[in-house]
mmCIF file of C-alpha atoms and ligand atoms in Angstrom:
data_model
loop_
_atom_site.group_PDB
_atom_site.id
_atom_site.type_symbol
_atom_site.label_atom_id
_atom_site.label_comp_id
_atom_site.label_asym_id
_atom_site.label_seq_id
_atom_site.Cartn_x
_atom_site.Cartn_y
_atom_site.Cartn_z
ATOM 1 C CA UNK A 1 -19.876 -51.460 18.364
ATOM 2 C CA UNK A 2 -16.917 -50.340 16.272
ATOM 3 C CA UNK A 3 -16.742 -47.057 14.314
ATOM 4 C CA UNK A 4 -13.835 -45.554 12.451
ATOM 5 C CA UNK A 5 -12.664 -42.699 10.230
ATOM 6 C CA UNK A 6 -10.906 -43.676 7.082
ATOM 7 C CA UNK A 7 -8.526 -41.406 5.139
ATOM 8 C CA UNK A 8 -5.097 -41.067 3.656
ATOM 9 C CA UNK A 9 -3.327 -39.457 5.490
ATOM 10 C CA UNK A 10 -5.351 -39.896 8.615
ATOM 11 C CA UNK A 11 -2.999 -38.899 11.495
ATOM 12 C CA UNK A 12 -4.359 -35.232 11.465
ATOM 13 C CA UNK A 13 -7.863 -36.448 12.341
ATOM 14 C CA UNK A 14 -9.381 -35.401 15.631
ATOM 15 C CA UNK A 15 -12.533 -37.506 15.060
ATOM 16 C CA UNK A 16 -11.426 -40.476 17.289
ATOM 17 C CA UNK A 17 -10.803 -38.237 20.301
ATOM 18 C CA UNK A 18 -14.091 -36.453 19.831
ATOM 19 C CA UNK A 19 -16.398 -39.431 19.212
ATOM 20 C CA UNK A 20 -14.741 -41.634 21.893
ATOM 21 C CA UNK A 21 -15.313 -38.751 24.445
ATOM 22 C CA UNK A 22 -18.995 -38.498 23.368
ATOM 23 C CA UNK A 23 -19.492 -42.315 23.609
ATOM 24 C CA UNK A 24 -17.919 -42.316 27.160
ATOM 25 C CA UNK A 25 -20.031 -39.332 28.154
ATOM 26 C CA UNK A 26 -23.276 -40.965 27.017
ATOM 27 C CA UNK A 27 -22.264 -44.378 28.284
ATOM 28 C CA UNK A 28 -22.524 -45.907 24.835
ATOM 29 C CA UNK A 29 -20.427 -49.130 24.631
ATOM 30 C CA UNK A 30 -18.582 -48.267 21.438
ATOM 31 C CA UNK A 31 -15.098 -47.655 20.122
ATOM 32 C CA UNK A 32 -13.985 -45.229 17.398
ATOM 33 C CA UNK A 33 -10.592 -45.618 15.638
ATOM 34 C CA UNK A 34 -8.637 -43.979 12.775
ATOM 35 C CA UNK A 35 -7.766 -46.280 9.910
ATOM 36 C CA UNK A 36 -5.298 -45.232 7.251
ATOM 37 C CA UNK A 37 -6.598 -46.545 3.910
ATOM 38 C CA UNK A 38 -4.588 -45.837 0.805
ATOM 39 C CA UNK A 39 -6.673 -45.070 -2.353
ATOM 40 C CA UNK A 40 -5.632 -48.302 -3.944
ATOM 41 C CA UNK A 41 -6.780 -50.308 -0.855
ATOM 42 C CA UNK A 42 -10.233 -48.819 -0.584
ATOM 43 C CA UNK A 43 -11.998 -51.795 -2.324
ATOM 44 C CA UNK A 44 -10.177 -54.303 -0.148
ATOM 45 C CA UNK A 45 -11.019 -52.333 3.034
ATOM 46 C CA UNK A 46 -14.745 -52.072 2.142
ATOM 47 C CA UNK A 47 -15.035 -55.809 1.345
ATOM 48 C CA UNK A 48 -15.490 -56.841 5.015
ATOM 49 C CA UNK A 49 -16.524 -53.377 6.279
ATOM 50 C CA UNK A 50 -20.103 -54.342 7.264
ATOM 51 C CA UNK A 51 -19.011 -57.313 9.341
ATOM 52 C CA UNK A 52 -16.521 -55.171 11.283
ATOM 53 C CA UNK A 53 -18.018 -51.686 11.662
ATOM 54 C CA UNK A 54 -21.347 -50.143 12.628
ATOM 55 C CA UNK A 55 -20.406 -46.891 10.903
ATOM 56 C CA UNK A 56 -17.589 -44.614 9.750
ATOM 57 C CA UNK A 57 -16.604 -41.152 8.761
ATOM 58 C CA UNK A 58 -14.904 -40.754 5.374
ATOM 59 C CA UNK A 59 -12.273 -38.085 4.777
ATOM 60 C CA UNK A 60 -9.506 -37.087 2.313
ATOM 61 C CA UNK A 61 -9.295 -38.396 -0.425
ATOM 62 C CA UNK A 62 -12.175 -41.003 -0.324
ATOM 63 C CA UNK A 63 -15.329 -38.906 -0.129
ATOM 64 C CA UNK A 64 -16.249 -39.373 -3.783
ATOM 65 C CA UNK A 65 -14.889 -42.895 -4.510
ATOM 66 C CA UNK A 66 -16.735 -44.359 -1.441
ATOM 67 C CA UNK A 67 -20.115 -43.988 -3.223
ATOM 68 C CA UNK A 68 -19.214 -47.156 -5.274
ATOM 69 C CA UNK A 69 -19.365 -49.170 -2.058
ATOM 70 C CA UNK A 70 -22.712 -47.916 -0.592
ATOM 71 C CA UNK A 71 -26.212 -49.374 -0.893
ATOM 72 C CA UNK A 72 -28.339 -46.352 -0.165
ATOM 73 C CA UNK A 73 -27.472 -42.641 -0.651
ATOM 74 C CA UNK A 74 -29.147 -39.695 1.057
ATOM 75 C CA UNK A 75 -30.644 -37.081 -1.336
ATOM 76 C CA UNK A 76 -27.728 -34.705 -0.429
ATOM 77 C CA UNK A 77 -25.008 -37.321 -1.237
ATOM 78 C CA UNK A 78 -26.850 -37.976 -4.537
ATOM 79 C CA UNK A 79 -26.873 -34.201 -5.376
ATOM 80 C CA UNK A 80 -23.244 -33.604 -4.198
ATOM 81 C CA UNK A 81 -21.574 -36.832 -5.182
ATOM 82 C CA UNK A 82 -19.634 -37.018 -1.906
ATOM 83 C CA UNK A 83 -20.197 -38.899 1.342
ATOM 84 C CA UNK A 84 -18.541 -38.370 4.745
ATOM 85 C CA UNK A 85 -20.710 -40.593 6.986
ATOM 86 C CA UNK A 86 -21.588 -44.292 6.579
ATOM 87 C CA UNK A 87 -24.144 -46.049 8.790
ATOM 88 C CA UNK A 88 -24.369 -49.825 8.714
ATOM 89 C CA UNK A 89 -27.984 -50.903 9.212
ATOM 90 C CA UNK A 90 -28.202 -54.727 9.239
ATOM 91 C CA UNK A 91 -25.416 -55.090 6.650
ATOM 92 C CA UNK A 92 -26.873 -52.374 4.376
ATOM 93 C CA UNK A 93 -24.589 -49.303 4.038
ATOM 94 C CA UNK A 94 -26.284 -45.893 4.090
ATOM 95 C CA UNK A 95 -24.270 -42.774 2.958
ATOM 96 C CA UNK A 96 -24.825 -39.313 4.329
ATOM 97 C CA UNK A 97 -23.101 -35.947 4.021
ATOM 98 C CA UNK A 98 -22.982 -34.000 7.255
ATOM 99 C CA UNK A 99 -20.360 -31.504 5.887
ATOM 100 C CA UNK A 100 -23.136 -29.518 4.219
ATOM 101 C CA UNK A 101 -25.008 -28.713 7.491
ATOM 102 C CA UNK A 102 -21.725 -28.618 9.405
ATOM 103 C CA UNK A 103 -20.525 -25.885 7.064
ATOM 104 C CA UNK A 104 -23.799 -23.990 7.139
ATOM 105 C CA UNK A 105 -24.045 -24.205 10.967
ATOM 106 C CA UNK A 106 -20.486 -22.808 11.211
ATOM 107 C CA UNK A 107 -21.422 -19.792 9.079
ATOM 108 C CA UNK A 108 -24.623 -19.276 11.039
ATOM 109 C CA UNK A 109 -22.783 -19.309 14.328
ATOM 110 C CA UNK A 110 -20.776 -16.376 12.939
ATOM 111 C CA UNK A 111 -23.896 -14.499 11.918
ATOM 112 C CA UNK A 112 -23.741 -15.412 8.188
ATOM 113 C CA UNK A 113 -27.146 -16.641 7.112
ATOM 114 C CA UNK A 114 -27.775 -15.282 3.674
ATOM 115 C CA UNK A 115 -25.289 -14.779 0.814
ATOM 116 C CA UNK A 116 -27.815 -13.670 -1.869
ATOM 117 C CA UNK A 117 -25.908 -11.802 -4.607
ATOM 118 C CA UNK A 118 -22.529 -12.225 -2.853
ATOM 119 C CA UNK A 119 -19.382 -13.390 -4.618
ATOM 120 C CA UNK A 120 -17.833 -16.522 -3.161
ATOM 121 C CA UNK A 121 -14.548 -18.082 -4.112
ATOM 122 C CA UNK A 122 -13.957 -21.753 -3.192
ATOM 123 C CA UNK A 123 -10.436 -22.942 -3.263
ATOM 124 C CA UNK A 124 -10.226 -26.706 -4.164
ATOM 125 C CA UNK A 125 -12.476 -29.135 -5.969
ATOM 126 C CA UNK A 126 -12.317 -32.274 -3.900
ATOM 127 C CA UNK A 127 -14.892 -34.042 -1.703
ATOM 128 C CA UNK A 128 -15.242 -31.265 0.849
ATOM 129 C CA UNK A 129 -15.474 -28.603 -1.888
ATOM 130 C CA UNK A 130 -18.532 -30.390 -3.223
ATOM 131 C CA UNK A 131 -20.386 -29.964 0.119
ATOM 132 C CA UNK A 132 -19.241 -26.352 0.400
ATOM 133 C CA UNK A 133 -20.259 -25.358 -3.089
ATOM 134 C CA UNK A 134 -23.678 -27.042 -2.572
ATOM 135 C CA UNK A 135 -24.190 -25.146 0.668
ATOM 136 C CA UNK A 136 -23.003 -21.724 -0.686
ATOM 137 C CA UNK A 137 -25.325 -22.168 -3.685
ATOM 138 C CA UNK A 138 -28.216 -22.903 -1.356
ATOM 139 C CA UNK A 139 -27.378 -19.701 0.541
ATOM 140 C CA UNK A 140 -27.595 -17.680 -2.688
ATOM 141 C CA UNK A 141 -23.975 -16.986 -3.509
ATOM 142 C CA UNK A 142 -22.410 -16.678 -6.960
ATOM 143 C CA UNK A 143 -19.422 -19.025 -6.865
ATOM 144 C CA UNK A 144 -16.097 -19.398 -8.572
ATOM 145 C CA UNK A 145 -14.181 -22.600 -7.946
ATOM 146 C CA UNK A 146 -10.399 -22.308 -8.215
ATOM 147 C CA UNK A 147 -8.246 -25.355 -8.145
ATOM 148 C CA UNK A 148 -4.714 -26.718 -8.928
ATOM 149 C CA UNK A 149 -6.071 -29.204 -11.412
ATOM 150 C CA UNK A 150 -8.269 -27.153 -13.775
ATOM 151 C CA UNK A 151 -10.292 -30.203 -15.023
ATOM 152 C CA UNK A 152 -11.500 -30.936 -11.413
ATOM 153 C CA UNK A 153 -12.668 -27.399 -10.984
ATOM 154 C CA UNK A 154 -14.337 -27.446 -14.339
ATOM 155 C CA UNK A 155 -16.187 -30.692 -13.562
ATOM 156 C CA UNK A 156 -17.458 -29.356 -10.238
ATOM 157 C CA UNK A 157 -18.420 -25.943 -11.644
ATOM 158 C CA UNK A 158 -20.306 -27.664 -14.432
ATOM 159 C CA UNK A 159 -22.247 -29.850 -11.877
ATOM 160 C CA UNK A 160 -23.489 -26.833 -10.021
ATOM 161 C CA UNK A 161 -23.708 -24.242 -12.874
ATOM 162 C CA UNK A 162 -20.920 -22.046 -11.423
ATOM 163 C CA UNK A 163 -17.621 -20.539 -12.698
ATOM 164 C CA UNK A 164 -14.152 -21.946 -12.382
ATOM 165 C CA UNK A 165 -10.421 -21.101 -12.756
ATOM 166 C CA UNK A 166 -6.940 -21.803 -11.570
ATOM 167 C CA UNK A 167 -5.585 -20.783 -8.134
ATOM 168 C CA UNK A 168 -3.515 -18.043 -9.937
ATOM 169 C CA UNK A 169 -6.878 -16.270 -10.818
ATOM 170 C CA UNK A 170 -7.542 -15.475 -7.197
ATOM 171 C CA UNK A 171 -6.434 -11.823 -7.131
ATOM 172 C CA UNK A 172 -8.393 -10.959 -10.272
ATOM 173 C CA UNK A 173 -11.794 -11.843 -8.826
ATOM 174 C CA UNK A 174 -14.366 -9.993 -6.788
ATOM 175 C CA UNK A 175 -14.787 -11.762 -3.426
ATOM 176 C CA UNK A 176 -17.043 -11.358 -0.448
ATOM 177 C CA UNK A 177 -16.358 -14.724 1.035
ATOM 178 C CA UNK A 178 -13.438 -17.043 0.365
ATOM 179 C CA UNK A 179 -13.420 -20.697 1.625
ATOM 180 C CA UNK A 180 -10.384 -22.888 1.487
ATOM 181 C CA UNK A 181 -11.225 -26.491 0.963
ATOM 182 C CA UNK A 182 -7.787 -27.628 -0.279
ATOM 183 C CA UNK A 183 -5.546 -29.550 2.128
ATOM 184 C CA UNK A 184 -2.777 -26.986 1.823
ATOM 185 C CA UNK A 185 -1.886 -25.748 5.333
ATOM 186 C CA UNK A 186 -3.101 -28.889 7.054
ATOM 187 C CA UNK A 187 -0.953 -30.564 9.700
ATOM 188 C CA UNK A 188 0.829 -33.480 8.104
ATOM 189 C CA UNK A 189 2.884 -36.094 10.048
ATOM 190 C CA UNK A 190 5.358 -36.712 7.224
ATOM 191 C CA UNK A 191 5.503 -33.226 5.765
ATOM 192 C CA UNK A 192 5.669 -30.438 8.389
ATOM 193 C CA UNK A 193 6.393 -27.798 5.682
ATOM 194 C CA UNK A 194 2.889 -28.365 4.299
ATOM 195 C CA UNK A 195 1.455 -26.644 7.407
ATOM 196 C CA UNK A 196 3.387 -23.416 6.736
ATOM 197 C CA UNK A 197 1.957 -23.035 3.304
ATOM 198 C CA UNK A 198 -1.257 -21.358 2.002
ATOM 199 C CA UNK A 199 -3.115 -22.205 -1.209
ATOM 200 C CA UNK A 200 -3.148 -18.481 -2.228
ATOM 201 C CA UNK A 201 -1.308 -15.477 -0.920
ATOM 202 C CA UNK A 202 -3.230 -12.685 0.666
ATOM 203 C CA UNK A 203 -1.915 -9.211 0.168
ATOM 204 C CA UNK A 204 -1.396 -7.019 3.263
ATOM 205 C CA UNK A 205 -0.710 -3.807 1.363
ATOM 206 C CA UNK A 206 -2.632 -0.692 2.104
ATOM 207 C CA UNK A 207 -4.221 -0.469 -1.315
ATOM 208 C CA UNK A 208 -7.017 -2.967 -0.492
ATOM 209 C CA UNK A 209 -6.236 -5.133 -3.455
ATOM 210 C CA UNK A 210 -9.253 -7.430 -3.240
ATOM 211 C CA UNK A 211 -11.932 -6.967 -5.834
ATOM 212 C CA UNK A 212 -9.944 -5.559 -8.794
ATOM 213 C CA UNK A 213 -8.069 -3.159 -6.442
ATOM 214 C CA UNK A 214 -11.194 -1.356 -5.502
ATOM 215 C CA UNK A 215 -10.830 0.225 -2.050
ATOM 216 C CA UNK A 216 -13.265 -1.554 0.286
ATOM 217 C CA UNK A 217 -13.366 -2.031 4.003
ATOM 218 C CA UNK A 218 -11.281 -5.148 4.759
ATOM 219 C CA UNK A 219 -13.481 -6.248 7.602
ATOM 220 C CA UNK A 220 -16.487 -6.997 5.430
ATOM 221 C CA UNK A 221 -14.600 -9.817 3.643
ATOM 222 C CA UNK A 222 -14.902 -13.326 5.173
ATOM 223 C CA UNK A 223 -12.136 -15.790 4.892
ATOM 224 C CA UNK A 224 -12.894 -19.283 6.107
ATOM 225 C CA UNK A 225 -10.477 -22.237 6.162
ATOM 226 C CA UNK A 226 -12.140 -25.577 6.643
ATOM 227 C CA UNK A 227 -8.780 -27.121 7.836
ATOM 228 C CA UNK A 228 -9.153 -27.646 11.540
ATOM 229 C CA UNK A 229 -5.676 -28.834 12.410
ATOM 230 C CA UNK A 230 -3.982 -26.423 12.912
ATOM 231 C CA UNK A 231 -6.889 -24.157 13.887
ATOM 232 C CA UNK A 232 -5.039 -21.010 12.700
ATOM 233 C CA UNK A 233 -3.664 -21.887 9.281
ATOM 234 C CA UNK A 234 -1.249 -19.664 7.413
ATOM 235 C CA UNK A 235 -4.179 -18.502 5.250
ATOM 236 C CA UNK A 236 -6.117 -17.400 8.311
ATOM 237 C CA UNK A 237 -3.160 -15.734 9.918
ATOM 238 C CA UNK A 238 -2.549 -13.728 6.726
ATOM 239 C CA UNK A 239 -6.287 -12.882 6.366
ATOM 240 C CA UNK A 240 -6.371 -11.652 10.028
ATOM 241 C CA UNK A 241 -3.306 -9.482 9.401
ATOM 242 C CA UNK A 242 -5.059 -7.999 6.347
ATOM 243 C CA UNK A 243 -8.109 -7.133 8.507
ATOM 244 C CA UNK A 244 -10.589 -9.678 7.138
ATOM 245 C CA UNK A 245 -13.184 -11.486 9.263
ATOM 246 C CA UNK A 246 -12.002 -15.094 9.676
ATOM 247 C CA UNK A 247 -13.807 -18.313 10.424
ATOM 248 C CA UNK A 248 -11.770 -21.315 11.653
ATOM 249 C CA UNK A 249 -12.361 -24.858 10.493
ATOM 250 C CA UNK A 250 -13.025 -26.326 13.995
ATOM 251 C CA UNK A 251 -16.469 -24.785 13.871
ATOM 252 C CA UNK A 252 -17.460 -26.850 10.803
ATOM 253 C CA UNK A 253 -15.655 -29.886 12.261
ATOM 254 C CA UNK A 254 -17.594 -29.800 15.515
ATOM 255 C CA UNK A 255 -20.934 -29.338 13.722
ATOM 256 C CA UNK A 256 -20.423 -32.064 11.142
ATOM 257 C CA UNK A 257 -19.166 -34.449 13.872
ATOM 258 C CA UNK A 258 -22.241 -33.693 16.005
ATOM 259 C CA UNK A 259 -24.540 -34.566 13.128
ATOM 260 C CA UNK A 260 -22.545 -37.788 12.281
ATOM 261 C CA UNK A 261 -22.765 -38.846 15.951
ATOM 262 C CA UNK A 262 -26.499 -38.357 15.887
ATOM 263 C CA UNK A 263 -26.692 -40.632 12.828
ATOM 264 C CA UNK A 264 -24.519 -43.257 14.561
ATOM 265 C CA UNK A 265 -26.467 -43.280 17.747
ATOM 266 C CA UNK A 266 -29.932 -41.642 17.587
ATOM 267 C CA UNK A 267 -31.051 -42.625 14.075
ATOM 268 C CA UNK A 268 -29.520 -46.125 13.911
HETATM 269 P P1 NAP B 1 -9.722 -34.171 -1.309
HETATM 270 O O1 NAP B 1 -10.976 -34.681 -1.839
HETATM 271 O O2 NAP B 1 -8.451 -34.998 -1.399
HETATM 272 O O3 NAP B 1 -9.372 -32.790 -2.122
HETATM 273 C C1 NAP B 1 -8.187 -32.071 -1.837
HETATM 274 C C2 NAP B 1 -8.164 -30.733 -2.625
HETATM 275 O O4 NAP B 1 -6.922 -30.076 -2.237
HETATM 276 C C3 NAP B 1 -8.155 -30.902 -4.203
HETATM 277 O O5 NAP B 1 -8.905 -29.837 -4.649
HETATM 278 C C4 NAP B 1 -6.667 -30.832 -4.443
HETATM 279 O O6 NAP B 1 -6.396 -30.318 -5.747
HETATM 280 C C5 NAP B 1 -6.208 -29.764 -3.467
HETATM 281 N N1 NAP B 1 -4.798 -29.935 -3.148
HETATM 282 C C6 NAP B 1 -4.109 -30.850 -2.550
HETATM 283 N N2 NAP B 1 -2.833 -30.677 -2.404
HETATM 284 C C7 NAP B 1 -2.634 -29.512 -3.088
HETATM 285 C C8 NAP B 1 -1.459 -28.617 -3.333
HETATM 286 N N3 NAP B 1 -0.243 -29.024 -2.873
HETATM 287 N N4 NAP B 1 -1.569 -27.452 -3.932
HETATM 288 C C9 NAP B 1 -2.865 -27.035 -4.347
HETATM 289 N N5 NAP B 1 -3.971 -27.788 -4.170
HETATM 290 C C10 NAP B 1 -3.873 -28.982 -3.515
HETATM 291 O O7 NAP B 1 -9.810 -33.764 0.187
HETATM 292 P P2 NAP B 1 -11.162 -33.310 0.984
HETATM 293 O O8 NAP B 1 -11.847 -34.420 1.505
HETATM 294 O O9 NAP B 1 -11.912 -32.336 0.083
HETATM 295 O O10 NAP B 1 -10.499 -32.452 2.272
HETATM 296 C C11 NAP B 1 -9.755 -31.278 2.006
HETATM 297 C C12 NAP B 1 -9.408 -30.552 3.314
HETATM 298 O O11 NAP B 1 -10.564 -30.168 4.063
HETATM 299 C C13 NAP B 1 -8.659 -31.490 4.326
HETATM 300 O O12 NAP B 1 -7.669 -30.774 4.927
HETATM 301 C C14 NAP B 1 -9.698 -31.909 5.325
HETATM 302 O O13 NAP B 1 -9.169 -32.225 6.616
HETATM 303 C C15 NAP B 1 -10.540 -30.577 5.383
HETATM 304 N N6 NAP B 1 -11.942 -30.888 5.816
HETATM 305 C C16 NAP B 1 -12.387 -30.280 6.946
HETATM 306 C C17 NAP B 1 -13.720 -30.483 7.343
HETATM 307 C C18 NAP B 1 -14.223 -29.799 8.605
HETATM 308 O O14 NAP B 1 -15.179 -30.288 9.159
HETATM 309 N N7 NAP B 1 -13.615 -28.774 9.081
HETATM 310 C C19 NAP B 1 -14.561 -31.292 6.628
HETATM 311 C C20 NAP B 1 -14.078 -31.926 5.467
HETATM 312 C C21 NAP B 1 -12.755 -31.695 5.073
HETATM 313 P P3 NAP B 1 -6.332 -31.289 -7.046
HETATM 314 O O15 NAP B 1 -7.678 -31.429 -7.600
HETATM 315 O O16 NAP B 1 -5.398 -30.525 -7.967
HETATM 316 O O17 NAP B 1 -5.686 -32.535 -6.617
#
């Protein structure tokens, strides 16, 4: 059986190492590879997908576009409009989204179970942001989506009945939990500089600038980056220096991968 992860770029992905290790451990005769698929080649790649692969993970930037090539969508994929796991059942392609539970499991493992009445800021409005906004809304948060391209943030905010703005609005907003879902800060084979960047800058001054400059204990603010390579992004390093509670992206990555693996093996 062959499985893969498709994305563009894809060299940052740790999915092949993780899934191949799990296959070996459970003595499942299967192979998992990383396939770089440029956005313009997605249709071509999907044309003979079902004759080659038993399943796949889908990452940046295909999570939304992939829906056009699937036969059945899970209720979550339908609600979110993004898919990160495909299972091939007898030539029929089923789409799932394990990012939602992966994200919620990561928060739970850090003791965050309920965000009723809390202000959340989500940076980014791509495929992963859709899952994160859906999960935060389920947990009761009021969400503002900030993105480089305003139309993308507006569209996502409208889908979920939330607020939106540009990345430059970050320091004007109240924030109990910030989640970075942009790819800024991610390890990139061709662009090493990308890794030393952060989507927003976090102030380290003594005036406790978050939340309209109101003094507040820094350690009750949570900053999560869903990027998992590197584990400590610039955003998280800055947040740690500022005294915030940080959550690394590897927690979400491990949890979503575990749920994808179950779909590939147990439920197939
Ligand atoms: P995507 O659909 O391509 O979305 C990328 C987002 O990043 C968009 O909002 C885009 O803004 C923004 N962005 C890209 N370059 C930017 C720049 N130079 N400055 C500002 N914003 C920029 O990708 P995705 O699938 O959502 O994945 C995003 C990241 O999350 C990736 O690093 C991925 O590895 C990570 N991820 C981690 C997990 C995990 O389990 N930990 C799960 C899913 C994803 P525009 O709208 O303006 O283009």
